[in-house]
mmCIF file of C-alpha atoms and ligand atoms in Angstrom:
data_model
loop_
_atom_site.group_PDB
_atom_site.id
_atom_site.type_symbol
_atom_site.label_atom_id
_atom_site.label_comp_id
_atom_site.label_asym_id
_atom_site.label_seq_id
_atom_site.Cartn_x
_atom_site.Cartn_y
_atom_site.Cartn_z
ATOM 1 C CA UNK A 1 -4.104 -5.281 18.469
ATOM 2 C CA UNK A 2 -0.228 -5.113 17.913
ATOM 3 C CA UNK A 3 0.952 -4.578 21.414
ATOM 4 C CA UNK A 4 3.742 -1.968 19.921
ATOM 5 C CA UNK A 5 5.621 -1.626 23.751
ATOM 6 C CA UNK A 6 6.746 -5.378 23.801
ATOM 7 C CA UNK A 7 7.233 -5.334 19.932
ATOM 8 C CA UNK A 8 10.638 -4.530 18.249
ATOM 9 C CA UNK A 9 8.803 -4.774 14.616
ATOM 10 C CA UNK A 10 8.579 -1.421 13.010
ATOM 11 C CA UNK A 11 5.309 -1.463 11.028
ATOM 12 C CA UNK A 12 4.960 0.976 7.979
ATOM 13 C CA UNK A 13 1.527 1.277 6.723
ATOM 14 C CA UNK A 14 1.182 2.820 3.123
ATOM 15 C CA UNK A 15 -0.938 2.320 -0.083
ATOM 16 C CA UNK A 16 -0.202 0.704 -3.537
ATOM 17 C CA UNK A 17 -0.223 2.442 -6.903
ATOM 18 C CA UNK A 18 2.221 6.025 -6.976
ATOM 19 C CA UNK A 19 2.762 6.241 -3.248
ATOM 20 C CA UNK A 20 4.288 2.993 -3.209
ATOM 21 C CA UNK A 21 5.942 3.351 -6.269
ATOM 22 C CA UNK A 22 7.287 6.671 -5.325
ATOM 23 C CA UNK A 23 8.005 6.193 -1.490
ATOM 24 C CA UNK A 24 9.772 2.401 -2.280
ATOM 25 C CA UNK A 25 12.909 3.856 -3.898
ATOM 26 C CA UNK A 26 13.198 6.381 -0.637
ATOM 27 C CA UNK A 27 12.719 3.692 1.625
ATOM 28 C CA UNK A 28 15.077 1.695 -0.479
ATOM 29 C CA UNK A 29 18.179 4.288 -0.151
ATOM 30 C CA UNK A 30 16.808 4.062 3.813
ATOM 31 C CA UNK A 31 17.870 0.713 3.263
ATOM 32 C CA UNK A 32 14.196 -0.965 3.375
ATOM 33 C CA UNK A 33 13.698 -3.219 0.713
ATOM 34 C CA UNK A 34 10.296 -5.154 -0.065
ATOM 35 C CA UNK A 35 10.363 -8.754 -1.124
ATOM 36 C CA UNK A 36 6.944 -8.649 -2.727
ATOM 37 C CA UNK A 37 5.105 -6.291 -5.013
ATOM 38 C CA UNK A 38 1.694 -5.191 -4.252
ATOM 39 C CA UNK A 39 0.549 -4.519 -7.781
ATOM 40 C CA UNK A 40 1.457 -8.573 -8.336
ATOM 41 C CA UNK A 41 1.124 -10.036 -4.929
ATOM 42 C CA UNK A 42 -2.737 -9.872 -2.630
ATOM 43 C CA UNK A 43 -0.799 -10.425 0.384
ATOM 44 C CA UNK A 44 -1.303 -7.148 2.799
ATOM 45 C CA UNK A 45 1.234 -7.440 4.833
ATOM 46 C CA UNK A 46 4.839 -7.119 3.228
ATOM 47 C CA UNK A 47 8.134 -8.586 4.528
ATOM 48 C CA UNK A 48 10.808 -6.678 3.644
ATOM 49 C CA UNK A 49 15.167 -7.043 3.581
ATOM 50 C CA UNK A 50 14.819 -5.986 7.122
ATOM 51 C CA UNK A 51 12.891 -8.832 9.128
ATOM 52 C CA UNK A 52 12.162 -6.344 11.726
ATOM 53 C CA UNK A 53 10.405 -4.111 8.865
ATOM 54 C CA UNK A 54 6.446 -5.088 7.744
ATOM 55 C CA UNK A 55 4.969 -3.167 4.895
ATOM 56 C CA UNK A 56 0.861 -2.764 5.236
ATOM 57 C CA UNK A 57 -0.485 -2.241 2.277
ATOM 58 C CA UNK A 58 -3.940 -0.047 2.406
ATOM 59 C CA UNK A 59 -6.179 2.266 1.189
ATOM 60 C CA UNK A 60 -4.709 5.849 0.814
ATOM 61 C CA UNK A 61 -7.382 7.186 2.783
ATOM 62 C CA UNK A 62 -7.058 4.685 5.868
ATOM 63 C CA UNK A 63 -3.478 5.114 6.459
ATOM 64 C CA UNK A 64 -3.825 7.752 9.103
ATOM 65 C CA UNK A 65 -6.316 5.469 10.904
ATOM 66 C CA UNK A 66 -3.791 2.800 10.866
ATOM 67 C CA UNK A 67 -1.188 5.105 12.318
ATOM 68 C CA UNK A 68 -3.678 6.551 14.642
ATOM 69 C CA UNK A 69 -4.662 3.363 16.216
ATOM 70 C CA UNK A 70 -0.833 1.821 16.424
ATOM 71 C CA UNK A 71 -1.847 -1.009 14.070
ATOM 72 C CA UNK A 72 1.108 0.823 12.280
ATOM 73 C CA UNK A 73 4.114 2.932 13.649
ATOM 74 C CA UNK A 74 4.536 4.968 10.478
ATOM 75 C CA UNK A 75 2.844 5.809 7.694
ATOM 76 C CA UNK A 76 3.065 7.640 3.846
ATOM 77 C CA UNK A 77 0.158 9.612 3.762
ATOM 78 C CA UNK A 78 -1.150 12.282 1.269
ATOM 79 C CA UNK A 79 -1.427 15.675 2.756
ATOM 80 C CA UNK A 80 -5.209 15.924 1.360
ATOM 81 C CA UNK A 81 -5.561 12.819 3.170
ATOM 82 C CA UNK A 82 -4.340 13.934 6.192
ATOM 83 C CA UNK A 83 -6.257 17.454 5.872
ATOM 84 C CA UNK A 84 -9.427 15.444 5.340
ATOM 85 C CA UNK A 85 -8.543 12.953 8.572
ATOM 86 C CA UNK A 86 -7.402 15.694 10.951
ATOM 87 C CA UNK A 87 -3.988 13.922 11.571
ATOM 88 C CA UNK A 88 -5.230 13.415 15.551
ATOM 89 C CA UNK A 89 -2.865 10.683 17.273
ATOM 90 C CA UNK A 90 -0.219 11.609 14.317
ATOM 91 C CA UNK A 91 3.061 13.526 14.088
ATOM 92 C CA UNK A 92 3.911 14.566 10.463
ATOM 93 C CA UNK A 93 7.929 14.750 10.668
ATOM 94 C CA UNK A 94 8.644 15.168 7.141
ATOM 95 C CA UNK A 95 7.474 15.955 3.960
ATOM 96 C CA UNK A 96 8.455 13.356 1.333
ATOM 97 C CA UNK A 97 8.259 15.456 -1.746
ATOM 98 C CA UNK A 98 6.502 12.916 -3.532
ATOM 99 C CA UNK A 99 2.860 12.447 -5.058
ATOM 100 C CA UNK A 100 2.903 15.993 -5.866
ATOM 101 C CA UNK A 101 -0.161 18.182 -7.204
ATOM 102 C CA UNK A 102 -2.215 20.496 -6.327
ATOM 103 C CA UNK A 103 -5.951 20.840 -4.289
ATOM 104 C CA UNK A 104 -7.736 23.139 -6.849
ATOM 105 C CA UNK A 105 -11.588 24.432 -7.457
ATOM 106 C CA UNK A 106 -12.541 23.834 -10.907
ATOM 107 C CA UNK A 107 -14.987 24.155 -13.264
ATOM 108 C CA UNK A 108 -16.678 25.048 -16.468
ATOM 109 C CA UNK A 109 -14.843 27.377 -18.145
ATOM 110 C CA UNK A 110 -17.561 30.145 -17.587
ATOM 111 C CA UNK A 111 -18.162 28.940 -14.205
ATOM 112 C CA UNK A 112 -18.041 31.628 -11.512
ATOM 113 C CA UNK A 113 -16.897 30.597 -7.957
ATOM 114 C CA UNK A 114 -17.905 34.313 -6.308
ATOM 115 C CA UNK A 115 -21.047 34.244 -8.142
ATOM 116 C CA UNK A 116 -23.599 35.362 -5.469
ATOM 117 C CA UNK A 117 -26.679 33.234 -6.284
ATOM 118 C CA UNK A 118 -28.070 33.096 -2.950
ATOM 119 C CA UNK A 119 -28.622 37.321 -3.071
ATOM 120 C CA UNK A 120 -30.186 36.812 -6.446
ATOM 121 C CA UNK A 121 -32.844 34.297 -4.404
ATOM 122 C CA UNK A 122 -31.123 30.996 -6.380
ATOM 123 C CA UNK A 123 -29.491 28.278 -4.491
ATOM 124 C CA UNK A 124 -26.698 28.095 -3.096
ATOM 125 C CA UNK A 125 -23.254 26.911 -5.187
ATOM 126 C CA UNK A 126 -23.052 23.104 -5.281
ATOM 127 C CA UNK A 127 -19.173 21.956 -4.688
ATOM 128 C CA UNK A 128 -18.804 17.698 -5.327
ATOM 129 C CA UNK A 129 -15.847 16.974 -4.322
ATOM 130 C CA UNK A 130 -14.135 13.913 -2.089
ATOM 131 C CA UNK A 131 -12.424 16.297 0.054
ATOM 132 C CA UNK A 132 -15.525 17.945 2.038
ATOM 133 C CA UNK A 133 -13.451 19.174 4.645
ATOM 134 C CA UNK A 134 -11.179 21.281 2.868
ATOM 135 C CA UNK A 135 -13.650 22.545 0.396
ATOM 136 C CA UNK A 136 -15.474 23.918 3.596
ATOM 137 C CA UNK A 137 -13.006 25.464 5.013
ATOM 138 C CA UNK A 138 -11.735 26.851 1.601
ATOM 139 C CA UNK A 139 -15.130 28.328 0.954
ATOM 140 C CA UNK A 140 -15.878 29.506 4.469
ATOM 141 C CA UNK A 141 -12.795 31.391 4.159
ATOM 142 C CA UNK A 142 -13.706 33.301 1.216
ATOM 143 C CA UNK A 143 -17.034 34.036 3.137
ATOM 144 C CA UNK A 144 -18.862 31.892 1.071
ATOM 145 C CA UNK A 145 -22.032 29.624 1.934
ATOM 146 C CA UNK A 146 -21.911 26.288 -0.459
ATOM 147 C CA UNK A 147 -23.486 23.069 -0.257
ATOM 148 C CA UNK A 148 -21.396 20.860 -0.654
ATOM 149 C CA UNK A 149 -21.912 17.166 -1.957
ATOM 150 C CA UNK A 150 -19.718 14.380 -0.439
ATOM 151 C CA UNK A 151 -18.248 12.103 -3.929
ATOM 152 C CA UNK A 152 -16.135 8.948 -3.886
ATOM 153 C CA UNK A 153 -14.594 9.729 -7.837
ATOM 154 C CA UNK A 154 -14.939 11.240 -11.016
ATOM 155 C CA UNK A 155 -15.722 14.142 -9.504
ATOM 156 C CA UNK A 156 -15.362 16.029 -13.185
ATOM 157 C CA UNK A 157 -18.571 14.241 -14.638
ATOM 158 C CA UNK A 158 -20.559 16.100 -11.516
ATOM 159 C CA UNK A 159 -20.272 19.231 -13.570
ATOM 160 C CA UNK A 160 -21.094 18.299 -16.840
ATOM 161 C CA UNK A 161 -24.484 16.603 -15.646
ATOM 162 C CA UNK A 162 -25.820 19.100 -13.311
ATOM 163 C CA UNK A 163 -24.703 17.549 -10.215
ATOM 164 C CA UNK A 164 -22.600 20.623 -8.993
ATOM 165 C CA UNK A 165 -21.396 24.114 -10.265
ATOM 166 C CA UNK A 166 -18.253 23.536 -9.069
ATOM 167 C CA UNK A 167 -15.808 20.782 -8.192
ATOM 168 C CA UNK A 168 -12.306 20.560 -5.396
ATOM 169 C CA UNK A 169 -9.800 17.746 -6.741
ATOM 170 C CA UNK A 170 -6.258 17.020 -7.083
ATOM 171 C CA UNK A 171 -4.927 18.640 -10.350
ATOM 172 C CA UNK A 172 -1.648 17.233 -11.609
ATOM 173 C CA UNK A 173 -1.310 17.992 -14.955
ATOM 174 C CA UNK A 174 -4.733 19.192 -15.725
ATOM 175 C CA UNK A 175 -5.135 16.795 -18.695
ATOM 176 C CA UNK A 176 -8.423 15.104 -16.627
ATOM 177 C CA UNK A 177 -10.138 18.929 -16.103
ATOM 178 C CA UNK A 178 -8.962 19.253 -19.925
ATOM 179 C CA UNK A 179 -10.283 16.377 -21.406
ATOM 180 C CA UNK A 180 -13.689 17.031 -19.570
ATOM 181 C CA UNK A 181 -13.953 20.619 -20.782
ATOM 182 C CA UNK A 182 -13.008 21.964 -17.313
ATOM 183 C CA UNK A 183 -10.773 24.663 -16.158
ATOM 184 C CA UNK A 184 -8.940 24.968 -12.849
ATOM 185 C CA UNK A 185 -10.239 28.300 -11.174
ATOM 186 C CA UNK A 186 -8.775 28.435 -7.723
ATOM 187 C CA UNK A 187 -5.634 27.001 -6.279
ATOM 188 C CA UNK A 188 -6.330 25.782 -2.587
ATOM 189 C CA UNK A 189 -3.009 24.373 -1.830
ATOM 190 C CA UNK A 190 0.229 22.342 -2.655
ATOM 191 C CA UNK A 191 -0.151 18.339 -2.097
ATOM 192 C CA UNK A 192 3.157 16.000 -1.429
ATOM 193 C CA UNK A 193 3.158 13.122 0.976
ATOM 194 C CA UNK A 194 4.194 12.996 4.463
ATOM 195 C CA UNK A 195 5.792 10.849 6.515
ATOM 196 C CA UNK A 196 3.348 9.997 9.917
ATOM 197 C CA UNK A 197 3.980 8.662 13.250
ATOM 198 C CA UNK A 198 1.981 7.213 15.767
ATOM 199 C CA UNK A 199 2.815 9.502 18.907
ATOM 200 C CA UNK A 200 2.966 6.604 21.156
ATOM 201 C CA UNK A 201 5.613 4.427 18.736
ATOM 202 C CA UNK A 202 7.592 7.928 18.621
ATOM 203 C CA UNK A 203 8.297 7.260 22.234
ATOM 204 C CA UNK A 204 8.213 3.559 22.600
ATOM 205 C CA UNK A 205 10.711 3.349 19.636
ATOM 206 C CA UNK A 206 12.534 6.764 19.375
ATOM 207 C CA UNK A 207 15.720 5.392 18.456
ATOM 208 C CA UNK A 208 13.973 3.048 15.365
ATOM 209 C CA UNK A 209 11.970 6.015 14.195
ATOM 210 C CA UNK A 210 14.612 8.825 14.278
ATOM 211 C CA UNK A 211 17.012 6.073 12.604
ATOM 212 C CA UNK A 212 14.271 5.988 9.802
ATOM 213 C CA UNK A 213 13.630 9.306 9.742
ATOM 214 C CA UNK A 214 17.695 10.143 9.665
ATOM 215 C CA UNK A 215 17.754 7.852 6.738
ATOM 216 C CA UNK A 216 14.956 9.542 4.410
ATOM 217 C CA UNK A 217 15.842 12.863 5.058
ATOM 218 C CA UNK A 218 19.559 12.081 3.329
ATOM 219 C CA UNK A 219 17.437 10.310 0.781
ATOM 220 C CA UNK A 220 15.924 13.852 0.304
ATOM 221 C CA UNK A 221 18.592 15.937 0.577
ATOM 222 C CA UNK A 222 20.556 13.581 -2.085
ATOM 223 C CA UNK A 223 17.620 14.484 -4.694
ATOM 224 C CA UNK A 224 17.308 17.827 -6.540
ATOM 225 C CA UNK A 225 14.351 19.848 -4.544
HETATM 226 P P1 ATP B 301 -8.403 5.208 -4.182
HETATM 227 O O1 ATP B 301 -7.868 4.907 -5.323
HETATM 228 O O2 ATP B 301 -7.878 4.251 -2.979
HETATM 229 O O3 ATP B 301 -9.912 5.694 -3.734
HETATM 230 P P2 ATP B 301 -6.971 7.703 -4.234
HETATM 231 O O4 ATP B 301 -7.344 7.682 -5.268
HETATM 232 O O5 ATP B 301 -6.761 8.642 -3.112
HETATM 233 O O6 ATP B 301 -7.336 6.185 -2.884
HETATM 234 P P3 ATP B 301 -4.511 7.039 -5.400
HETATM 235 O O7 ATP B 301 -4.785 7.780 -6.318
HETATM 236 O O8 ATP B 301 -3.206 6.544 -4.995
HETATM 237 O O9 ATP B 301 -5.223 6.892 -4.140
HETATM 238 O O10 ATP B 301 -3.814 8.501 -4.569
HETATM 239 C C1 ATP B 301 -2.679 8.508 -3.672
HETATM 240 C C2 ATP B 301 -2.378 10.008 -3.105
HETATM 241 O O11 ATP B 301 -1.860 10.413 -3.956
HETATM 242 C C3 ATP B 301 -3.175 10.799 -2.764
HETATM 243 O O12 ATP B 301 -3.847 10.763 -1.688
HETATM 244 C C4 ATP B 301 -2.506 12.317 -2.839
HETATM 245 O O13 ATP B 301 -1.897 12.730 -2.036
HETATM 246 C C5 ATP B 301 -1.604 11.979 -4.267
HETATM 247 N N1 ATP B 301 -2.349 12.040 -5.465
HETATM 248 C C6 ATP B 301 -3.470 11.869 -6.323
HETATM 249 N N2 ATP B 301 -3.747 11.956 -7.414
HETATM 250 C C7 ATP B 301 -2.924 12.757 -7.569
HETATM 251 C C8 ATP B 301 -2.752 13.246 -8.858
HETATM 252 N N3 ATP B 301 -2.824 13.201 -10.070
HETATM 253 N N4 ATP B 301 -0.744 13.589 -8.961
HETATM 254 C C9 ATP B 301 0.308 13.775 -8.087
HETATM 255 N N5 ATP B 301 -0.296 13.010 -7.044
HETATM 256 C C10 ATP B 301 -2.183 12.687 -6.599
HETATM 257 MG MG1 MG B 302 -7.341 7.864 -7.215
#
């Protein structure tokens, strides 16, 4: 593992796709430009215009883990991913207000998230989701016992083929739900990407990290909210 204490490189973890596309303009405003395009290059470590700054390109859900273990000093991760990870070992000092969407319960138009199937002698409501922790917490807060089925993608299919009564998924415009005959039923929380910092890097590289934070804050202030 990289020994952060002796090393003056700042490593930033982020995923390709929407987070890379939306985070790069902010990083550029903070003076960090990638020398490669992760959609074209197979490189997992990208150099930047600043030789002391590297980008590591990983799966969105792996970003908190890389930062937590010190393989990256900072990262850009969706609040959904952070809620599922738990955020141990991480500070979350800045909302980047990018990759915004909502975590929602959705289902067929006739589905009822408050149906009390159990008291009718039927099985518990089944919820298909990639967001197991968030889904558990949401239904527990409503005092509902549900059965969670963990999926890794294409959650919209589950209610259509009878795998689940409801799904918990991210919704942006609602068009994916609509295309599959589903409707949003309950809003769980708003999601956006956050800057996360490893607690050790926060101490050992305080000047670098707070410099980056300040520059990103300024870039965000320059944008309409
Ligand atoms: P992978 O593709 O590796 O399985 P992923 O699907 O979570 O992971 P992305 O689709 O790039 O990866 O999503 C990354 C982050 O962007 C999510 O964690 C979430 O915070 C946000 N996001 C996901 N879907 C949307 C959406 N439809 N609109 C806006 N933001 C979204
Ligand atoms: Mg995706």
